[in-house]
Amino acid sequence: MSQLQRPAPGTEIALEGAVNFRELGGYPAADGRTVKYGLLYRGGNLDALQSPADQRTLQSWHLRSILDLRSVGEYAQHPDPALPGAEYCRVCAMRMADGTEMDFSSTGIERLAEEKAAFEKAAGHPVHDYDWFSVLYRQMPFGNPAYHTLFTLLEQRRAPLLFHCTCGKDRTGIAAMLILLALGVSRENALADYMLTNTYRRAIIEKHLQGKSPEERRLLLSVEGVDEAMGAGSIDEILQRFDSYEAYFAQEFGLDAQRLEALRNFYLE
């Protein structure tokens, strides 16, 4: 792909069956390089890509790895189709307090309610769903087996790589921010990429927000789109616990200076 043909960073990939699929190529890193195009893709349910045109687009990425960040319940309802040449791996990126998968499928709703009730009991008072999820998001970058798998695949250079969840916005969005930060992209650009979900899902979001109160809109926006405070809270929690993002990547993923530079040398140009 020539420089003139390259889309702006964060440009949505045109698909007939889904929105909010894109890649991480083009974002500038602090050292003057940019993230390479054609290596790191993000999206939602792959079973939505049914049309011949969508299949051709998917195959044109020449994926070597697909990392599914959903629960087993979500996968059961919308299984990823096999893609020749791509190694498939599923590791849920949101966890209950006991470490089991947080299942956002219709069969997992009752368990989610129980988890929320246990959180409120520990807090000693009722907690708004928005505030509960804000806490969960701040915990996601730490001890997360899905993100450990993600960075293992990155270090193994199992790219082109597609990582996805159901809508490609939360679990996927935080994963994308972590990748960008590891590659030396600024917090501002990493968060801007996260927030693009609200651009690409605007029609879906507005449909669900019609006629809702401001309080209802705040919660529904985080359900159908993404909330900036939640996304920022997730990556800013890193700097509450560590002196720098580099210190976090060294402690959390074993990416010392040498390994981090090797990662950047492969994914930046």
mmCIF file of C-alpha atoms in Angstrom, residues 15-254:
data_model
loop_
_atom_site.group_PDB
_atom_site.id
_atom_site.type_symbol
_atom_site.label_atom_id
_atom_site.label_comp_id
_atom_site.label_asym_id
_atom_site.label_seq_id
_atom_site.Cartn_x
_atom_site.Cartn_y
_atom_site.Cartn_z
ATOM 1 C CA LEU A 15 -18.000 -3.516 5.485
ATOM 2 C CA GLU A 16 -21.554 -4.472 4.609
ATOM 3 C CA GLY A 17 -22.353 -6.527 7.694
ATOM 4 C CA ALA A 18 -20.680 -4.636 10.536
ATOM 5 C CA VAL A 19 -19.396 -1.296 11.746
ATOM 6 C CA ASN A 20 -16.400 -0.269 13.864
ATOM 7 C CA PHE A 21 -13.801 -2.500 12.200
ATOM 8 C CA ARG A 22 -10.493 -0.708 11.711
ATOM 9 C CA GLU A 23 -6.729 -1.068 12.043
ATOM 10 C CA LEU A 24 -4.092 0.642 14.159
ATOM 11 C CA GLY A 25 -1.789 1.657 11.333
ATOM 12 C CA GLY A 26 -0.678 5.253 10.922
ATOM 13 C CA TYR A 27 -0.646 6.488 14.496
ATOM 14 C CA PRO A 28 2.541 8.448 15.268
ATOM 15 C CA ALA A 29 4.901 7.216 17.977
ATOM 16 C CA ALA A 30 7.028 9.440 20.192
ATOM 17 C CA ASP A 31 10.247 8.472 18.401
ATOM 18 C CA GLY A 32 9.061 9.852 15.049
ATOM 19 C CA ARG A 33 8.009 6.514 13.565
ATOM 20 C CA THR A 34 4.420 5.420 12.894
ATOM 21 C CA VAL A 35 2.506 2.194 13.472
ATOM 22 C CA LYS A 36 2.757 -0.006 10.391
ATOM 23 C CA TYR A 37 -0.348 -0.561 8.329
ATOM 24 C CA GLY A 38 -1.733 -4.014 7.675
ATOM 25 C CA LEU A 39 -0.603 -5.707 10.896
ATOM 26 C CA LEU A 40 -3.063 -4.889 13.702
ATOM 27 C CA TYR A 41 -6.818 -5.055 13.167
ATOM 28 C CA ARG A 42 -9.664 -4.556 15.642
ATOM 29 C CA GLY A 43 -13.360 -5.359 15.342
ATOM 30 C CA GLY A 44 -16.468 -7.150 16.553
ATOM 31 C CA ASN A 45 -18.312 -10.410 15.866
ATOM 32 C CA LEU A 46 -16.873 -12.045 12.757
ATOM 33 C CA ASP A 47 -20.040 -13.989 11.971
ATOM 34 C CA ALA A 48 -21.545 -10.662 10.834
ATOM 35 C CA LEU A 49 -19.213 -10.662 7.831
ATOM 36 C CA GLN A 50 -21.294 -12.918 5.596
ATOM 37 C CA SER A 51 -21.427 -11.174 2.230
ATOM 38 C CA PRO A 52 -18.977 -12.087 -0.531
ATOM 39 C CA ALA A 53 -17.583 -8.538 -0.405
ATOM 40 C CA ASP A 54 -16.994 -8.755 3.350
ATOM 41 C CA GLN A 55 -15.386 -12.157 2.982
ATOM 42 C CA ARG A 56 -13.035 -10.816 0.336
ATOM 43 C CA THR A 57 -12.085 -7.904 2.610
ATOM 44 C CA LEU A 58 -11.493 -10.219 5.561
ATOM 45 C CA GLN A 59 -9.350 -12.550 3.481
ATOM 46 C CA SER A 60 -7.374 -9.623 2.068
ATOM 47 C CA TRP A 61 -5.923 -9.002 5.534
ATOM 48 C CA HIS A 62 -4.049 -12.348 5.335
ATOM 49 C CA LEU A 63 -4.532 -12.883 9.060
ATOM 50 C CA ARG A 64 -2.182 -15.184 10.927
ATOM 51 C CA SER A 65 -3.937 -14.833 14.301
ATOM 52 C CA ILE A 66 -7.408 -14.051 15.627
ATOM 53 C CA LEU A 67 -7.772 -13.286 19.329
ATOM 54 C CA ASP A 68 -11.383 -13.439 20.516
ATOM 55 C CA LEU A 69 -11.843 -11.456 23.744
ATOM 56 C CA ARG A 70 -15.400 -12.686 24.399
ATOM 57 C CA SER A 71 -16.819 -15.188 26.879
ATOM 58 C CA VAL A 72 -17.678 -18.746 25.942
ATOM 59 C CA GLY A 73 -21.376 -17.793 26.116
ATOM 60 C CA GLU A 74 -20.923 -14.989 23.604
ATOM 61 C CA TYR A 75 -18.920 -17.271 21.343
ATOM 62 C CA ALA A 76 -21.629 -19.945 21.501
ATOM 63 C CA GLN A 77 -24.254 -17.482 20.276
ATOM 64 C CA HIS A 78 -22.012 -15.949 17.601
ATOM 65 C CA PRO A 79 -19.147 -18.335 16.808
ATOM 66 C CA ASP A 80 -16.225 -17.081 14.760
ATOM 67 C CA PRO A 81 -16.118 -18.836 11.384
ATOM 68 C CA ALA A 82 -12.897 -20.651 10.549
ATOM 69 C CA LEU A 83 -10.550 -18.555 8.444
ATOM 70 C CA PRO A 84 -7.907 -20.451 6.448
ATOM 71 C CA GLY A 85 -4.387 -19.590 7.533
ATOM 72 C CA ALA A 86 -5.430 -17.895 10.780
ATOM 73 C CA GLU A 87 -4.779 -19.415 14.198
ATOM 74 C CA TYR A 88 -7.781 -18.825 16.476
ATOM 75 C CA CYS A 89 -7.563 -18.201 20.224
ATOM 76 C CA ARG A 90 -10.300 -17.153 22.664
ATOM 77 C CA VAL A 91 -9.536 -15.621 26.072
ATOM 78 C CA CYS A 92 -12.210 -13.546 27.811
ATOM 79 C CA ALA A 93 -10.990 -10.036 28.659
ATOM 80 C CA MET A 94 -13.416 -9.252 31.493
ATOM 81 C CA ARG A 95 -13.522 -11.353 34.650
ATOM 82 C CA MET A 96 -15.649 -11.838 37.731
ATOM 83 C CA ALA A 97 -14.114 -11.252 41.149
ATOM 84 C CA ASP A 98 -13.324 -14.975 41.364
ATOM 85 C CA GLY A 99 -11.507 -14.917 38.018
ATOM 86 C CA THR A 100 -14.203 -16.651 35.962
ATOM 87 C CA GLU A 101 -15.411 -15.180 32.694
ATOM 88 C CA MET A 102 -17.778 -12.230 32.675
ATOM 89 C CA ASP A 103 -20.417 -13.389 30.214
ATOM 90 C CA PHE A 104 -22.337 -10.682 28.349
ATOM 91 C CA SER A 105 -24.490 -13.143 26.428
ATOM 92 C CA SER A 106 -28.184 -13.551 27.204
ATOM 93 C CA THR A 107 -27.375 -16.641 29.265
ATOM 94 C CA GLY A 108 -24.902 -14.736 31.449
ATOM 95 C CA ILE A 109 -27.121 -11.863 32.593
ATOM 96 C CA GLU A 110 -28.234 -13.559 35.831
ATOM 97 C CA ARG A 111 -24.626 -14.178 36.881
ATOM 98 C CA LEU A 112 -23.781 -10.524 36.132
ATOM 99 C CA ALA A 113 -26.605 -9.407 38.433
ATOM 100 C CA GLU A 114 -25.234 -11.628 41.194
ATOM 101 C CA GLU A 115 -21.755 -10.182 40.717
ATOM 102 C CA LYS A 116 -23.118 -6.634 40.930
ATOM 103 C CA ALA A 117 -25.049 -7.500 44.116
ATOM 104 C CA ALA A 118 -21.880 -8.919 45.703
ATOM 105 C CA PHE A 119 -20.000 -5.731 44.800
ATOM 106 C CA GLU A 120 -22.703 -3.597 46.437
ATOM 107 C CA LYS A 121 -22.659 -5.772 49.542
ATOM 108 C CA ALA A 122 -18.897 -5.309 49.859
ATOM 109 C CA ALA A 123 -19.271 -1.556 49.308
ATOM 110 C CA GLY A 124 -22.020 -1.335 51.925
ATOM 111 C CA HIS A 125 -24.352 0.730 49.738
ATOM 112 C CA PRO A 126 -26.126 0.668 46.359
ATOM 113 C CA VAL A 127 -23.834 1.335 43.386
ATOM 114 C CA HIS A 128 -24.971 2.693 40.030
ATOM 115 C CA ASP A 129 -24.189 0.371 37.113
ATOM 116 C CA TYR A 130 -22.080 3.137 35.559
ATOM 117 C CA ASP A 131 -19.905 3.400 38.674
ATOM 118 C CA TRP A 132 -19.567 -0.369 38.932
ATOM 119 C CA PHE A 133 -18.374 -0.673 35.372
ATOM 120 C CA SER A 134 -15.997 2.235 35.903
ATOM 121 C CA VAL A 135 -14.322 0.198 38.648
ATOM 122 C CA LEU A 136 -14.181 -2.859 36.401
ATOM 123 C CA TYR A 137 -12.538 -0.874 33.627
ATOM 124 C CA ARG A 138 -9.823 0.422 35.937
ATOM 125 C CA GLN A 139 -9.006 -3.184 36.829
ATOM 126 C CA MET A 140 -8.812 -4.485 33.250
ATOM 127 C CA PRO A 141 -5.153 -3.660 32.465
ATOM 128 C CA PHE A 142 -3.892 -5.678 35.426
ATOM 129 C CA GLY A 143 -3.534 -9.454 35.647
ATOM 130 C CA ASN A 144 -5.760 -9.877 32.607
ATOM 131 C CA PRO A 145 -5.111 -13.240 30.910
ATOM 132 C CA ALA A 146 -6.566 -12.026 27.611
ATOM 133 C CA TYR A 147 -4.170 -9.102 27.399
ATOM 134 C CA HIS A 148 -1.270 -11.336 28.422
ATOM 135 C CA THR A 149 -2.174 -13.590 25.501
ATOM 136 C CA LEU A 150 -2.409 -10.537 23.255
ATOM 137 C CA PHE A 151 1.086 -9.355 24.111
ATOM 138 C CA THR A 152 2.464 -12.863 23.734
ATOM 139 C CA LEU A 153 1.071 -12.944 20.188
ATOM 140 C CA LEU A 154 2.525 -9.499 19.525
ATOM 141 C CA GLU A 155 5.973 -10.564 20.722
ATOM 142 C CA GLN A 156 5.741 -13.751 18.673
ATOM 143 C CA ARG A 157 5.001 -11.550 15.652
ATOM 144 C CA ARG A 158 1.832 -13.487 14.923
ATOM 145 C CA ALA A 159 0.691 -10.692 12.658
ATOM 146 C CA PRO A 160 -1.373 -9.725 10.808
ATOM 147 C CA LEU A 161 -3.468 -10.061 13.948
ATOM 148 C CA LEU A 162 -7.168 -9.343 14.498
ATOM 149 C CA PHE A 163 -8.398 -8.917 18.072
ATOM 150 C CA HIS A 164 -12.098 -8.536 18.681
ATOM 151 C CA CYS A 165 -15.017 -8.784 21.096
ATOM 152 C CA THR A 166 -18.743 -8.441 20.396
ATOM 153 C CA CYS A 167 -18.991 -4.819 19.233
ATOM 154 C CA GLY A 168 -15.287 -3.986 19.033
ATOM 155 C CA LYS A 169 -15.539 -1.203 21.557
ATOM 156 C CA ASP A 170 -14.728 -1.983 25.219
ATOM 157 C CA ARG A 171 -12.553 -5.054 25.655
ATOM 158 C CA THR A 172 -11.212 -4.439 22.171
ATOM 159 C CA GLY A 173 -10.894 -0.690 22.733
ATOM 160 C CA ILE A 174 -8.800 -1.044 25.872
ATOM 161 C CA ALA A 175 -6.660 -3.689 24.169
ATOM 162 C CA ALA A 176 -6.024 -1.242 21.323
ATOM 163 C CA MET A 177 -5.047 1.523 23.745
ATOM 164 C CA LEU A 178 -2.583 -0.772 25.496
ATOM 165 C CA ILE A 179 -0.980 -1.745 22.187
ATOM 166 C CA LEU A 180 -0.681 1.876 21.096
ATOM 167 C CA LEU A 181 0.807 2.943 24.421
ATOM 168 C CA ALA A 182 3.307 0.090 24.266
ATOM 169 C CA LEU A 183 4.370 1.263 20.807
ATOM 170 C CA GLY A 184 4.969 4.787 22.104
ATOM 171 C CA VAL A 185 1.790 6.402 20.807
ATOM 172 C CA SER A 186 0.560 9.247 22.990
ATOM 173 C CA ARG A 187 -2.200 8.881 25.545
ATOM 174 C CA GLU A 188 -4.158 11.501 23.580
ATOM 175 C CA ASN A 189 -4.081 9.495 20.354
ATOM 176 C CA ALA A 190 -4.709 6.184 22.105
ATOM 177 C CA LEU A 191 -7.800 7.620 23.780
ATOM 178 C CA ALA A 192 -8.923 9.269 20.535
ATOM 179 C CA ASP A 193 -8.829 5.857 18.860
ATOM 180 C CA TYR A 194 -10.943 4.470 21.696
ATOM 181 C CA MET A 195 -13.509 7.252 21.276
ATOM 182 C CA LEU A 196 -13.904 6.703 17.513
ATOM 183 C CA THR A 197 -16.364 3.952 18.404
ATOM 184 C CA ASN A 198 -18.937 6.683 19.069
ATOM 185 C CA THR A 199 -18.437 7.975 15.538
ATOM 186 C CA TYR A 200 -18.784 4.619 13.836
ATOM 187 C CA ARG A 201 -21.680 3.436 16.026
ATOM 188 C CA ARG A 202 -23.466 6.802 16.056
ATOM 189 C CA ALA A 203 -26.659 5.568 14.387
ATOM 190 C CA ILE A 204 -26.911 2.627 16.800
ATOM 191 C CA ILE A 205 -26.213 4.855 19.809
ATOM 192 C CA GLU A 206 -28.740 7.521 18.874
ATOM 193 C CA LYS A 207 -31.432 4.918 18.289
ATOM 194 C CA HIS A 208 -31.057 3.681 21.867
ATOM 195 C CA LEU A 209 -30.760 7.151 23.433
ATOM 196 C CA GLN A 210 -33.926 8.630 21.972
ATOM 197 C CA GLY A 211 -36.315 9.829 24.664
ATOM 198 C CA LYS A 212 -34.023 8.889 27.542
ATOM 199 C CA SER A 213 -33.228 11.034 30.573
ATOM 200 C CA PRO A 214 -29.693 12.426 31.042
ATOM 201 C CA GLU A 215 -28.971 9.771 33.682
ATOM 202 C CA GLU A 216 -30.234 6.991 31.408
ATOM 203 C CA ARG A 217 -28.252 8.413 28.493
ATOM 204 C CA ARG A 218 -25.033 8.340 30.515
ATOM 205 C CA LEU A 219 -25.377 4.618 31.170
ATOM 206 C CA LEU A 220 -26.710 3.714 27.725
ATOM 207 C CA LEU A 221 -23.876 5.553 26.022
ATOM 208 C CA SER A 222 -21.403 3.301 27.806
ATOM 209 C CA VAL A 223 -23.493 0.267 26.789
ATOM 210 C CA GLU A 224 -23.998 1.068 23.104
ATOM 211 C CA GLY A 225 -20.903 3.228 22.644
ATOM 212 C CA VAL A 226 -17.943 4.121 24.817
ATOM 213 C CA ASP A 227 -17.567 6.543 27.685
ATOM 214 C CA GLU A 228 -14.454 8.721 27.723
ATOM 215 C CA ALA A 229 -14.146 8.721 31.516
ATOM 216 C CA MET A 230 -14.231 4.913 31.596
ATOM 217 C CA GLY A 231 -11.645 4.551 28.865
ATOM 218 C CA ALA A 232 -9.375 7.188 30.347
ATOM 219 C CA GLY A 233 -9.831 5.705 33.807
ATOM 220 C CA SER A 234 -8.551 2.367 32.571
ATOM 221 C CA ILE A 235 -5.232 3.649 31.225
ATOM 222 C CA ASP A 236 -4.818 6.420 33.808
ATOM 223 C CA GLU A 237 -5.020 3.826 36.568
ATOM 224 C CA ILE A 238 -1.726 2.542 35.187
ATOM 225 C CA LEU A 239 -0.048 5.808 36.115
ATOM 226 C CA GLN A 240 -1.608 5.626 39.575
ATOM 227 C CA ARG A 241 0.262 2.380 40.140
ATOM 228 C CA PHE A 242 3.432 2.912 38.084
ATOM 229 C CA ASP A 243 5.808 5.769 37.378
ATOM 230 C CA SER A 244 5.396 5.375 33.625
ATOM 231 C CA TYR A 245 3.682 3.259 30.997
ATOM 232 C CA GLU A 246 7.070 1.653 30.273
ATOM 233 C CA ALA A 247 7.356 0.577 33.917
ATOM 234 C CA TYR A 248 3.885 -0.954 33.675
ATOM 235 C CA PHE A 249 4.703 -2.915 30.513
ATOM 236 C CA ALA A 250 7.904 -4.180 32.107
ATOM 237 C CA GLN A 251 6.132 -5.364 35.265
ATOM 238 C CA GLU A 252 2.871 -6.589 33.721
ATOM 239 C CA PHE A 253 4.139 -8.252 30.543
ATOM 240 C CA GLY A 254 7.883 -8.612 31.089
#
